[in-house]
Each structure stands twice: as C-alpha cells, then as structure tokens.
Amino acid sequence: MRKLISCEEAVKKIKSSSRIMVGGFGLVGCPLSLVDALADSEVKDLEIISNNLGEPGRGLGVLVRQKRVKKAIGSYFTSNPEVVKAFQDKELEVELVPQGTMSEAIRAGGAGLGGFYTPVSVGTKIAENKEERILNGKKYVFQEPIKADFALIKAKKADTLGNLIYNKSARNFNPMMATAADVVIAEVDEIVESGQISSEEIVTPHLYVDFIVLSGGK
Amino acid sequence: MRKLISCEEAVKKIKSSSRIMVGGFGLVGCPLSLVDALADSEVKDLEIISNNLGEPGRGLGVLVRQKRVKKAIGSYFTSNPEVVKAFQDKELEVELVPQGTMSEAIRAGGAGLGGFYTPVSVGTKIAENKEERILNGKKYVFQEPIKADFALIKAKKADTLGNLIYNKSARNFNPMMATAADVVIAEVDEIVESGQISSEEIVTPHLYVDFIVLSGGK
Amino acid sequence: MNVKHYIAERAAKELKDGDIVNLGIGIPTLVADHIPENIQVFLHSENGILGVGPSPDQDHVDKNLVNAGKLPVTVVEGSSFFDSAFSFAMIRGGHVTVSILGVLQIDARGRIANWAVPGKSVLGVGGAMDLLEGSKKVIVTTMHTTDKGESKIVKELTYPITSERTVDLIITDLAVFSVKEDGLHLIELAPRISLKEVQEKTDAPFHIADSIINGTEVTL
Amino acid sequence: MNVKHYIAERAAKELKDGDIVNLGIGIPTLVADHIPENIQVFLHSENGILGVGPSPDQDHVDKNLVNAGKLPVTVVEGSSFFDSAFSFAMIRGGHVTVSILGVLQIDARGRIANWAVPGKSVLGVGGAMDLLEGSKKVIVTTMHTTDKGESKIVKELTYPITSERTVDLIITDLAVFSVKEDGLHLIELAPRISLKEVQEKTDAPFHIADSIINGTEVTL
C-alpha cells in the first residue's frame, strides 16, 4: 500500500516553523501517535491550527510543554492551564476564532474560496480587527480561509487507496482539515482493502490523503 | 410516521410565485413524482432553482412546457430546447450561475453565511455585474447565498425520523438544497425504521426534513 | 430539589415536541434530565452529534463519543454524526430550534456575556457565539446572583459581550423574564419568591407583567 | 485510428500514475480508452463521483449513475460518491490534478473560450469555468480548425472567455503546444504534419521549439 508510512517517516517531512493543522476536539479525534512522534522529533517554532491544545502533558499539550508551539489558532485553549501560562509568559501567540467560524474557514481553505461573511462575532472583541459589512440588512464579518502546510488527522479506517471514514464524534475537524493542507497525513486505527468501505459511506475521498500511518505504529 | 404525506398534500403547500429549489442533475436525482404532482396543480409564476430544467416534456421540462416557470436559476439550460425557446420568447427569465458557484451558494444559504468570494468566473460575462475583489493577490467575485421557500429533493431512503441517504450520483444538489429552504420535502424510494440507517452513513440529518413522500406515491 | 435542577426543570417546560435542542455546559446540561415524557426532542451537540442520549455507565464509556463539554455520552436511535463545519452550518443556518445557555451577565436589553472575564487572558470562545447567533430561540439559565451576591442581570455588561443578538427567555432561581424589544419583562416568580426580592436582586430595570402585579398583590 | 482518438491517445500520455483526472465532453471523454496500462489514474466527475469506470453494457445501466455528460457509467473499486458542493470544492481547491477539456477557441496567451457562442442565447455554463479555474493542470484537446477550416487558435478570442487562467497544454490533430508566460510554444508535430501546415492553419503567433526547427529541417 503505497501511502502507508511509519509515524517517524511522517514527522520527518515536517520542518521547523511549519503551519500544521491537527484534528480533534480535545483528545477525541486527535492523531495522538503522530503528535507523540512530533514530540520525539527536533522540530520547533510550530504554528498549530487546532480547536484546543490538548491537556497538560497530553496530546498537543506535550508540544506546548516542550515549548515547540510558537502560535496557536483555535477556539478554546482555556482548558489547558499550561497554554494560559505560556500565553501570559509571552512564549505562545494565540489567535482565537469562534468554533464554527474556524471549521468554516478551514473548509473554505480547502474549497478554494477567498473568504466568506459570517454573522458570528459581529460587535464582539473577536471581530475588532475584522471587516464588517451589511448584507441584506444584516451585519456580517469577513473571515479569511485557513490553510496549512500539513494536516495531521485521525480517522477510524482507511482503505488501501486512502479513502477514510471516522468514528462517531471523533470526526469533528478532521474531514475539513483533510482538504486544506498541502500535505495530509492520516492516522488510522485500521486499514482495509480498497472496495471494503462503501462508496456511499466514504467521508474523505482518497484524493485528499497523501500518507497514512497506523495508530500506535512506530 | 409523522412526516409522511402524499405528493398531492405536499404540493398543496406550494403557492404561486414561490421560489422552489429542485434537486437533480438532469433527471438523475430529480424528485420526479413531486414535479409531476406540481404539474397537476394550479400553481404558476414559479421561480425554480435547479441545475437544469429537465428535458422537453420530462421532469421540470413539463413545468416549462406548461409555462409555469417565470424564472430559472441554474447552470445549464441549453440541453432543453424548449427552455431556449421560452427564453427567446421572453416567457422565461434566466439567471446563469456556474455549477460550482451554484452548489456553494446553496450551501452558504443553508449555513447562514452572508456570501463568499470565489475565483470562478472572474473576468467573464457571468461576472459582469458582480463585485470583484483582490484577496491575497488573487481575483475573486462575490457570490450571494441562495435560499428558497421550498426545496423538493430526491433521496434513496428515509428513516421514520426523516434521516436521508442518497443513491450514487443522484446525490448531487439534494443534500445542500435540504439545508437551504424554509420547507423541505423529500421524495424517497423507501422508508425504513429509525435506527436502520447507520449514524455514520446518514447524509442529511432529520432536522432538515419537514415532509417525506414516496416516489410514485399519490 | 436542588435549585439548579429547579431552573433546569423550568427550562425543560419551554421545549416542544420535535425541537432540536442544544444544551450548554452547567445548568443547561441538567435540562436533559427534565424533558417532559410526552414530548420527543433531539439533542444537538456542536462537536457533531444529533441525537445525544444519557451519560453511559462507567462500563460503557466510548472514548470517541463525547458531548461539547467533552464528557462521555451515548446516542439515541436515529442519531447521526457529522463534521464540525456541518454542525455549525446547522447552528448558524437556524436549524437548531432552541439553545439553552449559561451566562456570566445579562443586560437590560437581554444581551449576554458568557465567554470571557475582564482582566483574564481571553483564550477560549468555543461555540458560544455561534449558538447565540444562530439558534432560533435562546433560553438562558442561570443563578440570579453571583457567589458574592451581585446581580447577574445588569444595566450594562461589564464582561465582554457574546453577540448583539438578544436572548428570548431568562430563567433564574428567582424568576423568569421574557425579552422583548423594550427590554426585560418579569413574567414569573419562583415559588416563595417575592417581587420585592427580585427587584432588590436585579440591577437592570425591567417591566412587570400584569399577572405578577396581580399575583403579588394577592400574596402580600 | 480516428483522428479524435489520435488526439485522445496523445493526451493520455500526459497522465501520471495517481493522477486525479476530470474529462470534459467530446474528445476528452475518449481519453479514458487510452490510459496507459502501467499507470493508475482516478477519474473525477463533477456531478459527484471519484473513480468513474467504463460505460456499462445496456443490461447494466443504472439510472442513478451517470457522468457529467449525463451518460451512464460504472465505478471502479474504491470509488466514492459526494454532493455537488463537495465535488466543486475539490475542483476549486486544486485537488483535481488534470482536467482535459474541449474548446471553441484558444487565444495567443493560451486562454480559452468553451462555453458560449456569440449571437446565441447564453443559457449554459455548467462546470466549465470551475474546472478551468481550479484544476492544477489543464490540457485542451481539439481539432486544429473548425468544420469551415478556420483556425481555432486565434490572436484574440471572438467567443466569450471562460476564465482568465491560461491552459497548460494544447493538443490538436496537427500539433502540440505548451503554454508559457510568453505565449504558445509549438513543441510537437503530429505524424506526417509539416511545420508549414501548422503555421498556415494557426492564426495566433507562436514560438517554435528548437526540436521542431531541427526536426523539420531533417524532414524537408
């Protein structure tokens, strides 16, 4: 299966200062084996696009503790006190985006759009530096698309071509991130023969997936 | 099953001058029983949002022949010569939108967005009256969301709650249209008990579906 | 009954058969325990679930199945899973009938603050703004005052606003207010609570429904 | 071999193993018959299929399975179905490696017209603009001249332009041109076709690759 590589081979593709999307809502749907491999690598000054930054010492929290994250773009970092501390110590730059705006902006990035207008965050602190526009009598703010150099995503199952399906609420940001990065690496629990996932059920068609690693695989 | 009604009951909800989205790529994925019921009703001056307007005397082509369509918004009408003639005779107003822009605009309508920027059609006749904007050095045109009073869609299977799955390439515009109209009526080939469609496989969750009719059902 | 459960039970009475309901963290989560048995509502969780069920017992926890508060849940028959973009498209597009949210403050016009605290680093917003902006109806459930006894219903917000959109109904341990164009309307008092107590503990001005004035007179 | 199949076969030689390929109507559709056996490519159809297979025989036509030309198709192992918004998100987002398109005209800069005819009602655009804008590489396959013998490769388009984006490669029955910043470059002559014939039948100016000049001299 030509897309299958090890976690080590996968993270070797990532250079310092890369912009990386990482799937997951907290630890659920986060590609933990890839994140751990990244923690074992030498890369630093990363820009991480992820809804959260894990928990203290778990998931992306490991990279925060190791001071490898220069900037984080996401919707909710408060749940990891080490992120709050790193921010206060000016070790970590944070860009806060409402969760729906973030998932839509990543989708827009993958869909080749130049940006969109959302009503969410109008009149709030979040929108202070954003263009506001009235369309059909309603206020909206402009949101740019979000793209990245790499996407590290987590799926339940891949077939040998790289088609993916997800696991319950672990789907979350993963399908959009699969569309919005130059190099997409999917961590999966299981690999099956092509044709073993129904054509109607595939969530991420294989054209989006560059490499596959097995969860727990070295 | 509370959402199940007959085609006749369904079209009775539709008044003249309504704006109606109709699923399908040509006749494939078009809710033909609903369209036929509409042809048997008294409504007129309809605004139809659909990729095409059927074939002469088939699908939406019936409504064109009956001169019930005042305006059509879609991407490709040339395949029905009666549409071309109605347009030339000034009986039918046409708004042409590139296929990808149209499907994205319907999605945007259902997703509560105020509009988006697409690179498609920049510098062409289609974009003549559209706002052009340069974003990150690339030219885009602004596209408004598309919404409707009614969506008539076609799915393969519904469960008793109204969750839907589609059939191969008959999926096309149907899932987006399900999100973008005030009243959504789904024509299906089969109804199964709730729980009989896998939670992972459902394409249109039931919250989008107001009424269900059976294909061929009166 | 615990006062938080009292609030949740009162909020649950606002739900109608077939409603698509999103429950925030805190008191709103408790609403799930009080949904009237004669109606069927569907719980939406913004991380990508329609049809959230009760919490699992410890032996049936599925690490891939959590709600927006990252707590383990189950799903009911006919549930579906979807990605975050689709989930928030549902919310923003007005397909969630009712959201029940917690708050830090509510102002005299019915606008709320529920995502950030002044003086602290603003590092989390989550789906708060999306839910408030997009839901067809928004119900706020909250204790009437803070732990320090300060009114949460204030003339002007001192906490950062969540949206320009006003909420529809405010349910506290003391009272229920409906929000109209001209501001807050006190429409209901909790059992054994007097109008006077609500007036004392509410900083924002509010209208008083006739039924309350009449009812209060009777109670006096 | 039919000249259209000759063009299609030549276009197929441009495909690489693993390519995601979208084939337009007309000559491009024929490319599917000429894909080299030692590579695997995946055919994308903008109505929502990745992994289009050969046409079915009459007994195996599935009315729910058609390509973008509305003709019955089959699918290969590992294919997937998706909605139109997702399909065009793939295209616009640059996830389709190669699109092979038919044209009405090509100008001296390599821009094309392939959706509307002057003087006729403009009632169809379909996915032409999306494919031209979004595909990583665009190959045009066309007869060099119209039925009336007029050059399709013109100084300036007289038909409405499809996109400001220039195509990458032009393959006709007479020649192959690559498109660079400074315009068209003739890089290949079809068998038994002379440079002189291409020059006579091409209205737009073009550069001539050294290999052709040398090759032509040899042939003379």
mmCIF file of N, CA, C and O in Angstrom, chain C residues 58-92:
data_model
loop_
_atom_site.group_PDB
_atom_site.id
_atom_site.type_symbol
_atom_site.label_atom_id
_atom_site.label_comp_id
_atom_site.label_asym_id
_atom_site.label_seq_id
_atom_site.Cartn_x
_atom_site.Cartn_y
_atom_site.Cartn_z
ATOM 1 N N GLN C 58 -20.077 3.602 33.727
ATOM 2 C CA GLN C 58 -18.623 3.546 33.543
ATOM 3 C C GLN C 58 -18.157 2.422 32.621
ATOM 4 O O GLN C 58 -17.130 2.537 31.962
ATOM 5 N N ASP C 59 -18.919 1.319 32.579
ATOM 6 C CA ASP C 59 -18.504 0.187 31.750
ATOM 7 C C ASP C 59 -18.781 0.416 30.264
ATOM 8 O O ASP C 59 -18.318 -0.346 29.425
ATOM 9 N N HIS C 60 -19.549 1.429 29.937
ATOM 10 C CA HIS C 60 -19.940 1.635 28.534
ATOM 11 C C HIS C 60 -19.457 2.961 27.969
ATOM 12 O O HIS C 60 -20.036 3.489 27.037
ATOM 13 N N VAL C 61 -18.381 3.496 28.539
ATOM 14 C CA VAL C 61 -17.826 4.751 28.027
ATOM 15 C C VAL C 61 -17.115 4.476 26.700
ATOM 16 O O VAL C 61 -16.333 3.535 26.590
ATOM 17 N N ASP C 62 -17.428 5.270 25.681
ATOM 18 C CA ASP C 62 -16.760 5.168 24.378
ATOM 19 C C ASP C 62 -15.938 6.435 24.219
ATOM 20 O O ASP C 62 -16.487 7.531 24.158
ATOM 21 N N LYS C 63 -14.620 6.279 24.124
ATOM 22 C CA LYS C 63 -13.772 7.476 24.108
ATOM 23 C C LYS C 63 -13.981 8.337 22.859
ATOM 24 O O LYS C 63 -13.581 9.498 22.815
ATOM 25 N N ASN C 64 -14.624 7.778 21.850
ATOM 26 C CA ASN C 64 -14.894 8.551 20.642
ATOM 27 C C ASN C 64 -16.263 9.218 20.648
ATOM 28 O O ASN C 64 -16.694 9.763 19.640
ATOM 29 N N LEU C 65 -16.938 9.137 21.778
ATOM 30 C CA LEU C 65 -18.302 9.665 21.829
ATOM 31 C C LEU C 65 -18.456 10.592 23.030
ATOM 32 O O LEU C 65 -18.740 10.144 24.149
ATOM 33 N N VAL C 66 -18.235 11.879 22.789
ATOM 34 C CA VAL C 66 -18.350 12.864 23.867
ATOM 35 C C VAL C 66 -19.241 14.014 23.402
ATOM 36 O O VAL C 66 -19.452 14.210 22.213
ATOM 37 N N ASN C 67 -19.745 14.774 24.373
ATOM 38 C CA ASN C 67 -20.529 15.960 24.031
ATOM 39 C C ASN C 67 -19.615 17.196 23.984
ATOM 40 O O ASN C 67 -18.393 17.079 24.115
ATOM 41 N N ALA C 68 -20.211 18.352 23.778
ATOM 42 C CA ALA C 68 -19.419 19.571 23.607
ATOM 43 C C ALA C 68 -18.692 19.967 24.887
ATOM 44 O O ALA C 68 -17.787 20.799 24.872
ATOM 45 N N GLY C 69 -19.085 19.365 26.018
ATOM 46 C CA GLY C 69 -18.364 19.590 27.263
ATOM 47 C C GLY C 69 -17.266 18.556 27.473
ATOM 48 O O GLY C 69 -16.680 18.478 28.547
ATOM 49 N N LYS C 70 -17.016 17.756 26.431
ATOM 50 C CA LYS C 70 -16.002 16.692 26.408
ATOM 51 C C LYS C 70 -16.309 15.569 27.402
ATOM 52 O O LYS C 70 -15.428 14.816 27.807
ATOM 53 N N LEU C 71 -17.574 15.443 27.784
ATOM 54 C CA LEU C 71 -17.999 14.363 28.682
ATOM 55 C C LEU C 71 -18.566 13.209 27.867
ATOM 56 O O LEU C 71 -19.184 13.426 26.831
ATOM 57 N N PRO C 72 -18.351 11.967 28.347
ATOM 58 C CA PRO C 72 -18.874 10.808 27.616
ATOM 59 C C PRO C 72 -20.401 10.844 27.544
ATOM 60 O O PRO C 72 -21.061 11.197 28.523
ATOM 61 N N VAL C 73 -20.933 10.503 26.390
ATOM 62 C CA VAL C 73 -22.384 10.424 26.220
ATOM 63 C C VAL C 73 -22.732 9.147 25.474
ATOM 64 O O VAL C 73 -21.861 8.367 25.089
ATOM 65 N N THR C 74 -24.014 8.938 25.275
ATOM 66 C CA THR C 74 -24.494 7.876 24.389
ATOM 67 C C THR C 74 -25.298 8.558 23.292
ATOM 68 O O THR C 74 -25.448 9.786 23.300
ATOM 69 N N VAL C 75 -25.787 7.762 22.350
ATOM 70 C CA VAL C 75 -26.698 8.330 21.354
ATOM 71 C C VAL C 75 -27.977 7.533 21.322
ATOM 72 O O VAL C 75 -28.005 6.361 21.715
ATOM 73 N N VAL C 76 -29.052 8.176 20.867
ATOM 74 C CA VAL C 76 -30.340 7.511 20.776
ATOM 75 C C VAL C 76 -30.519 6.945 19.370
ATOM 76 O O VAL C 76 -29.734 7.241 18.460
ATOM 77 N N GLU C 77 -31.552 6.153 19.196
ATOM 78 C CA GLU C 77 -31.871 5.582 17.887
ATOM 79 C C GLU C 77 -32.151 6.711 16.889
ATOM 80 O O GLU C 77 -32.855 7.663 17.227
ATOM 81 N N GLY C 78 -31.588 6.589 15.692
ATOM 82 C CA GLY C 78 -31.822 7.616 14.672
ATOM 83 C C GLY C 78 -30.860 8.787 14.779
ATOM 84 O O GLY C 78 -31.056 9.810 14.133
ATOM 85 N N SER C 79 -29.837 8.630 15.595
ATOM 86 C CA SER C 79 -28.835 9.689 15.732
ATOM 87 C C SER C 79 -27.941 9.730 14.498
ATOM 88 O O SER C 79 -27.898 8.783 13.712
ATOM 89 N N SER C 80 -27.243 10.857 14.355
ATOM 90 C CA SER C 80 -26.281 10.957 13.254
ATOM 91 C C SER C 80 -25.033 11.706 13.709
ATOM 92 O O SER C 80 -25.084 12.503 14.639
ATOM 93 N N PHE C 81 -23.928 11.419 13.028
ATOM 94 C CA PHE C 81 -22.647 12.090 13.285
ATOM 95 C C PHE C 81 -22.265 12.901 12.050
ATOM 96 O O PHE C 81 -22.526 12.477 10.924
ATOM 97 N N PHE C 82 -21.642 14.041 12.278
ATOM 98 C CA PHE C 82 -21.214 14.877 11.152
ATOM 99 C C PHE C 82 -20.024 15.711 11.595
ATOM 100 O O PHE C 82 -19.705 15.777 12.778
ATOM 101 N N ASP C 83 -19.369 16.359 10.624
ATOM 102 C CA ASP C 83 -18.168 17.124 10.952
ATOM 103 C C ASP C 83 -18.525 18.497 11.540
ATOM 104 O O ASP C 83 -19.691 18.909 11.539
ATOM 105 N N SER C 84 -17.522 19.182 12.058
ATOM 106 C CA SER C 84 -17.750 20.457 12.746
ATOM 107 C C SER C 84 -18.289 21.532 11.815
ATOM 108 O O SER C 84 -19.117 22.351 12.227
ATOM 109 N N ALA C 85 -17.823 21.561 10.583
ATOM 110 C CA ALA C 85 -18.309 22.592 9.661
ATOM 111 C C ALA C 85 -19.803 22.418 9.420
ATOM 112 O O ALA C 85 -20.564 23.387 9.429
ATOM 113 N N PHE C 86 -20.228 21.179 9.235
ATOM 114 C CA PHE C 86 -21.643 20.896 9.003
ATOM 115 C C PHE C 86 -22.443 21.198 10.271
ATOM 116 O O PHE C 86 -23.541 21.754 10.217
ATOM 117 N N SER C 87 -21.866 20.858 11.428
ATOM 118 C CA SER C 87 -22.560 21.071 12.691
ATOM 119 C C SER C 87 -22.831 22.560 12.926
ATOM 120 O O SER C 87 -23.924 22.954 13.340
ATOM 121 N N PHE C 88 -21.838 23.380 12.654
ATOM 122 C CA PHE C 88 -22.030 24.818 12.860
ATOM 123 C C PHE C 88 -22.818 25.458 11.718
ATOM 124 O O PHE C 88 -23.435 26.499 11.912
ATOM 125 N N ALA C 89 -22.808 24.827 10.550
ATOM 126 C CA ALA C 89 -23.693 25.282 9.473
ATOM 127 C C ALA C 89 -25.149 25.105 9.909
ATOM 128 O O ALA C 89 -25.999 25.953 9.651
ATOM 129 N N MET C 90 -25.423 24.009 10.598
ATOM 130 C CA MET C 90 -26.769 23.771 11.152
ATOM 131 C C MET C 90 -27.147 24.891 12.118
ATOM 132 O O MET C 90 -28.252 25.425 12.084
ATOM 133 N N ILE C 91 -26.210 25.206 13.000
ATOM 134 C CA ILE C 91 -26.473 26.203 14.040
ATOM 135 C C ILE C 91 -26.672 27.581 13.397
ATOM 136 O O ILE C 91 -27.699 28.229 13.579
ATOM 137 N N ARG C 92 -25.682 27.999 12.618
ATOM 138 C CA ARG C 92 -25.718 29.338 12.014
ATOM 139 C C ARG C 92 -26.889 29.494 11.061
ATOM 140 O O ARG C 92 -27.452 30.574 10.911
#
